[in-house]
Amino acid sequence: MGLIVQKFGGTSVGSVERIQHVANLIKQEVDNGHSVVVVVSAMGKSTDQLADLACEITPRPSPREMDMLLTTGEQVSIALLSMALHELGLDAVSLTGWQAGILTEGVHQNARILDIDEQKILRYVEEGKVVVVAGFQGITREGQITTLGRGGSDTTAVALAAALGADRCDIYTDVTGVFTADPRIVPTASQLKEISYDEMLELANLGAGVLHPRAVECAKNHQVKLTVRSSFEAVEGTEVKEEALMETGKVVHGVAHEDQVTKVTVKGLKNEIGTLARLFNLLAEYHINVDIIVNQNIQGQERTHISFSLDTQDLDKALQVLEEHKAQLDYEDVVFEREMAKVSIVGAGMISNPGVAAKMFQSLAEAGIEIKMVSTSEIKVSCVVPRKDMVKAVQALHSAFGLDRVAEKVSASN
Amino acid sequence: MGLIVQKFGGTSVGSVERIQHVANLIKQEVDNGHSVVVVVSAMGKSTDQLADLACEITPRPSPREMDMLLTTGEQVSIALLSMALHELGLDAVSLTGWQAGILTEGVHQNARILDIDEQKILRYVEEGKVVVVAGFQGITREGQITTLGRGGSDTTAVALAAALGADRCDIYTDVTGVFTADPRIVPTASQLKEISYDEMLELANLGAGVLHPRAVECAKNHQVKLTVRSSFEAVEGTEVKEEALMETGKVVHGVAHEDQVTKVTVKGLKNEIGTLARLFNLLAEYHINVDIIVNQNIQGQERTHISFSLDTQDLDKALQVLEEHKAQLDYEDVVFEREMAKVSIVGAGMISNPGVAAKMFQSLAEAGIEIKMVSTSEIKVSCVVPRKDMVKAVQALHSAFGLDRVAEKVSASN
């Protein structure tokens, strides 16, 4: 008899039939006696279609106007889903981001949620209504419409679950849960029953694509009980929680990949205290997300090179910012390598298992794959490799760390 | 050096190319040194497409959710138009109805504007920005999104022009101005250079379709200088003002028609004081717009019949309301005739010219057209006729009242 937040992504509401199906999934929870707050994304490819329209008009649309444009996508979804719920005899009301009191910072296209006025939703919940909230969007204190960036609807759902003190947050998507690797690339990948926030965070950041990283972070910070499940198949999903069940003998729980990676190297920077800070503060100021950073600082040398990886779509902006601040940063040259990919292994058990990184490098070397950059954390190791080798790399690692479903069975029967 | 409000309808912004063209029309006024506030409708058929989606889900969508759905149409337009203005080097900012401070009453799908917080727009005007406002939409005091009903973008434009004290309000549409009759029906129709608010009001109400009646009313009340002109052709439009130039010798300035008319007759109502009030108060309560009302009240009879015409799309709702209140209204039967049309002649000179109505009836009789209902005002006469005879009726009247362009020329040369 609790309060549940359900989130449905674009493919889950991609057509009138899908919306009607989603209405039925919501009705099941209402019939179980729960109060339900729903978060939806824009229908299927509608966001892309709107973005295409903008592109026809200008190659560099104003971020404010892009937010104005794109937020209509979710507004269409919430209206249609509410109508579908009415058809099932449920009392439902739709709310845009600003109507739901989702206050964000003023960064268009990539705003973070600052606060949620939960009373704006609770007053409807208390009236017995299903509240259908537009994901991905919010409003600034000045009344400007903002969006949360790609995958932002997940963040909306988790933030709402946290603000409302929801008992559960179910993220419905087009896959049945979190897998040991992308099943499209590794056919022997299997679904995880549970995963910890930290591992999920690494996987989300590493491009597993199932959940938006900020959503996982928010869930961890507020201890929101998160489930990833399918709106297409009525099967159990993957639970994301603080302490996930450790599968015996598995140090690595998943292999992730990301294919839009570019490596940038800024050459001949002054080798002095403050160089790194100056460079990355500048990029942050322009909202360029840098991923892996490598700086082999050789003591005594006057000039040093700093390499970093970023999403390929941010490359032009990054190059422009670097060019405009060349004098200030005092460097000699910038070079970049597109067509890179990042493959990563993730597992909470890694901390207590030395040699995991070494095993990864070994597997990649045996597969003849060149490693361009390396980054490690307590629970993951990432390598930037040429994109052409990405699939081979993921498969090799999945196998090397004993995640292959079939291989497992074979070895068990031996 | 004034402030101008420009309104562009759906066909005027029906494609990326059209939006770019509209941006150029706006730039011309800016280049002339004017401050410009723009009101736009949804792109082309997008409102209909959204309504179709709703229809696939439910035959009776909730009015609140329809407003939520349809207002996305204008939001797309304002964003794209602002981007197109940016491309031309203009500083532009888009505002939704609620961002522009357009406060309406709480009647979904047919709300009237209560107030406009003009400061929300003026602060951008003062920054030198072109402000692009979403037409057709507003917000209630409770923060609900509303729409102003069909053609509501005209009303938005005129109401903004009034609130901002604009020097001019230009309504750009797909015709070059107001004609003596619909040129698609009467090929000899000609464009009027000027027309008075009152005449335009009658024409607008009579289905001339060029301007929304509420917009004209608002323009008259606030003495907004209104021009109807084409966004497709750079020709002079029609000015709508208090006292329009009278064309010599013309009693009738235009012939209008409306083709979605149904005549309803409520039979056997108690013939007593308060019957009419009771019936039409009830219909008003359910927001059913009644047009012509006819009640031949024969003194001494216990029961009377009341006939009225309405838009055919309101028929089902009207019949339902009448049925549900049969006991309260105390009537015997309801009959209706669909497939009717209304033809009207309009002219400010009518007041001082007796026999105009008689001449109209005579023309229709000579054309063998049955008159079902009659309604007169100081500056118009309307007849409800079978829809099959509508075109014939309009042509006959246009000719009878000396409006035919060619005929005029012929008679002038004789």
PDB file of C-alpha atoms in Angstrom, chain B residues 174-271:
ATOM      1  CA  ASP B 174      -2.957  32.566 -46.229  1.00  0.00           C
ATOM      2  CA  VAL B 175      -5.248  35.096 -47.927  1.00  0.00           C
ATOM      3  CA  THR B 176      -4.392  38.657 -48.878  1.00  0.00           C
ATOM      4  CA  GLY B 177      -7.199  40.258 -46.878  1.00  0.00           C
ATOM      5  CA  VAL B 178     -10.940  40.388 -46.303  1.00  0.00           C
ATOM      6  CA  PHE B 179     -13.031  39.799 -49.386  1.00  0.00           C
ATOM      7  CA  THR B 180     -16.606  40.656 -50.304  1.00  0.00           C
ATOM      8  CA  ALA B 181     -17.173  36.881 -50.269  1.00  0.00           C
ATOM      9  CA  ASP B 182     -15.072  33.715 -50.193  1.00  0.00           C
ATOM     10  CA  PRO B 183     -13.196  33.855 -53.529  1.00  0.00           C
ATOM     11  CA  ARG B 184     -13.249  30.059 -53.710  1.00  0.00           C
ATOM     12  CA  ILE B 185     -17.041  30.235 -53.923  1.00  0.00           C
ATOM     13  CA  VAL B 186     -17.517  33.572 -55.639  1.00  0.00           C
ATOM     14  CA  PRO B 187     -14.795  34.049 -58.280  1.00  0.00           C
ATOM     15  CA  THR B 188     -15.862  37.662 -58.764  1.00  0.00           C
ATOM     16  CA  ALA B 189     -15.284  38.568 -55.113  1.00  0.00           C
ATOM     17  CA  SER B 190     -12.899  41.456 -54.510  1.00  0.00           C
ATOM     18  CA  GLN B 191     -10.693  42.470 -51.605  1.00  0.00           C
ATOM     19  CA  LEU B 192     -11.779  45.270 -49.270  1.00  0.00           C
ATOM     20  CA  LYS B 193      -9.292  48.011 -48.507  1.00  0.00           C
ATOM     21  CA  GLU B 194     -10.923  48.789 -45.185  1.00  0.00           C
ATOM     22  CA  ILE B 195     -13.667  47.409 -43.026  1.00  0.00           C
ATOM     23  CA  SER B 196     -15.133  48.556 -39.722  1.00  0.00           C
ATOM     24  CA  TYR B 197     -14.759  46.526 -36.518  1.00  0.00           C
ATOM     25  CA  ASP B 198     -18.501  45.957 -36.429  1.00  0.00           C
ATOM     26  CA  GLU B 199     -18.702  44.673 -39.966  1.00  0.00           C
ATOM     27  CA  MET B 200     -15.629  42.520 -39.448  1.00  0.00           C
ATOM     28  CA  LEU B 201     -17.161  41.210 -36.271  1.00  0.00           C
ATOM     29  CA  GLU B 202     -20.276  40.158 -38.115  1.00  0.00           C
ATOM     30  CA  LEU B 203     -18.184  38.635 -40.891  1.00  0.00           C
ATOM     31  CA  ALA B 204     -15.956  36.839 -38.428  1.00  0.00           C
ATOM     32  CA  ASN B 205     -18.938  35.523 -36.524  1.00  0.00           C
ATOM     33  CA  LEU B 206     -20.565  34.575 -39.782  1.00  0.00           C
ATOM     34  CA  GLY B 207     -17.822  32.198 -40.707  1.00  0.00           C
ATOM     35  CA  ALA B 208     -15.699  34.366 -42.969  1.00  0.00           C
ATOM     36  CA  GLY B 209     -12.835  32.501 -41.313  1.00  0.00           C
ATOM     37  CA  VAL B 210     -10.221  35.200 -41.797  1.00  0.00           C
ATOM     38  CA  LEU B 211     -10.236  36.443 -38.216  1.00  0.00           C
ATOM     39  CA  HIS B 212     -11.430  34.924 -34.979  1.00  0.00           C
ATOM     40  CA  PRO B 213     -14.508  36.868 -33.765  1.00  0.00           C
ATOM     41  CA  ARG B 214     -13.160  37.230 -30.234  1.00  0.00           C
ATOM     42  CA  ALA B 215     -10.043  38.792 -31.698  1.00  0.00           C
ATOM     43  CA  VAL B 216     -12.108  41.380 -33.548  1.00  0.00           C
ATOM     44  CA  GLU B 217     -14.181  42.092 -30.458  1.00  0.00           C
ATOM     45  CA  CYS B 218     -11.045  42.573 -28.415  1.00  0.00           C
ATOM     46  CA  ALA B 219      -9.601  44.841 -31.113  1.00  0.00           C
ATOM     47  CA  LYS B 220     -12.777  46.935 -31.118  1.00  0.00           C
ATOM     48  CA  ASN B 221     -12.871  47.190 -27.340  1.00  0.00           C
ATOM     49  CA  HIS B 222      -9.278  48.335 -27.138  1.00  0.00           C
ATOM     50  CA  GLN B 223      -9.180  50.196 -30.450  1.00  0.00           C
ATOM     51  CA  VAL B 224      -6.323  48.048 -31.729  1.00  0.00           C
ATOM     52  CA  LYS B 225      -5.374  48.934 -35.275  1.00  0.00           C
ATOM     53  CA  LEU B 226      -5.710  45.615 -37.029  1.00  0.00           C
ATOM     54  CA  THR B 227      -4.531  44.577 -40.483  1.00  0.00           C
ATOM     55  CA  VAL B 228      -5.243  41.283 -42.203  1.00  0.00           C
ATOM     56  CA  ARG B 229      -2.588  40.451 -44.765  1.00  0.00           C
ATOM     57  CA  SER B 230      -0.815  37.611 -46.512  1.00  0.00           C
ATOM     58  CA  SER B 231       2.426  35.979 -45.428  1.00  0.00           C
ATOM     59  CA  PHE B 232       2.676  34.475 -48.920  1.00  0.00           C
ATOM     60  CA  GLU B 233       2.215  37.529 -51.123  1.00  0.00           C
ATOM     61  CA  ALA B 234       3.667  40.973 -50.490  1.00  0.00           C
ATOM     62  CA  VAL B 235       0.465  42.878 -51.215  1.00  0.00           C
ATOM     63  CA  GLU B 236      -1.568  45.321 -49.158  1.00  0.00           C
ATOM     64  CA  GLY B 237      -4.059  43.792 -46.785  1.00  0.00           C
ATOM     65  CA  THR B 238      -7.354  44.926 -45.338  1.00  0.00           C
ATOM     66  CA  GLU B 239      -7.399  47.406 -42.488  1.00  0.00           C
ATOM     67  CA  VAL B 240      -9.901  46.847 -39.726  1.00  0.00           C
ATOM     68  CA  LYS B 241     -10.709  50.070 -37.866  1.00  0.00           C
ATOM     69  CA  GLU B 242     -13.430  52.008 -36.123  1.00  0.00           C
ATOM     70  CA  GLU B 243     -14.837  53.930 -39.088  1.00  0.00           C
ATOM     71  CA  ALA B 244     -14.098  52.386 -42.409  1.00  0.00           C
ATOM     72  CA  LEU B 245     -14.318  54.170 -45.684  1.00  0.00           C
ATOM     73  CA  MET B 246     -17.785  53.579 -47.071  1.00  0.00           C
ATOM     74  CA  GLU B 247     -17.781  52.487 -50.663  1.00  0.00           C
ATOM     75  CA  THR B 248     -20.276  54.733 -52.393  1.00  0.00           C
ATOM     76  CA  GLY B 249     -23.557  53.193 -53.249  1.00  0.00           C
ATOM     77  CA  LYS B 250     -22.795  49.924 -51.467  1.00  0.00           C
ATOM     78  CA  VAL B 251     -25.213  49.011 -48.724  1.00  0.00           C
ATOM     79  CA  VAL B 252     -23.774  45.530 -48.369  1.00  0.00           C
ATOM     80  CA  HIS B 253     -20.021  45.110 -48.053  1.00  0.00           C
ATOM     81  CA  GLY B 254     -19.740  41.370 -47.878  1.00  0.00           C
ATOM     82  CA  VAL B 255     -21.470  38.030 -48.088  1.00  0.00           C
ATOM     83  CA  ALA B 256     -20.449  35.378 -45.592  1.00  0.00           C
ATOM     84  CA  HIS B 257     -21.298  31.735 -45.196  1.00  0.00           C
ATOM     85  CA  GLU B 258     -20.907  28.943 -42.686  1.00  0.00           C
ATOM     86  CA  ASP B 259     -21.462  25.328 -43.639  1.00  0.00           C
ATOM     87  CA  GLN B 260     -21.538  23.358 -40.379  1.00  0.00           C
ATOM     88  CA  VAL B 261     -24.947  24.430 -39.176  1.00  0.00           C
ATOM     89  CA  THR B 262     -27.657  22.367 -37.530  1.00  0.00           C
ATOM     90  CA  LYS B 263     -31.113  23.612 -36.678  1.00  0.00           C
ATOM     91  CA  VAL B 264     -32.560  22.266 -33.454  1.00  0.00           C
ATOM     92  CA  THR B 265     -36.180  22.697 -32.423  1.00  0.00           C
ATOM     93  CA  VAL B 266     -37.344  22.040 -28.881  1.00  0.00           C
ATOM     94  CA  LYS B 267     -41.067  21.361 -29.167  1.00  0.00           C
ATOM     95  CA  GLY B 268     -43.859  21.840 -26.657  1.00  0.00           C
ATOM     96  CA  LEU B 269     -42.141  23.972 -24.055  1.00  0.00           C
ATOM     97  CA  LYS B 270     -44.374  25.674 -21.466  1.00  0.00           C
ATOM     98  CA  ASN B 271     -45.236  29.090 -22.849  1.00  0.00           C
TER      99      ASN B 271
END
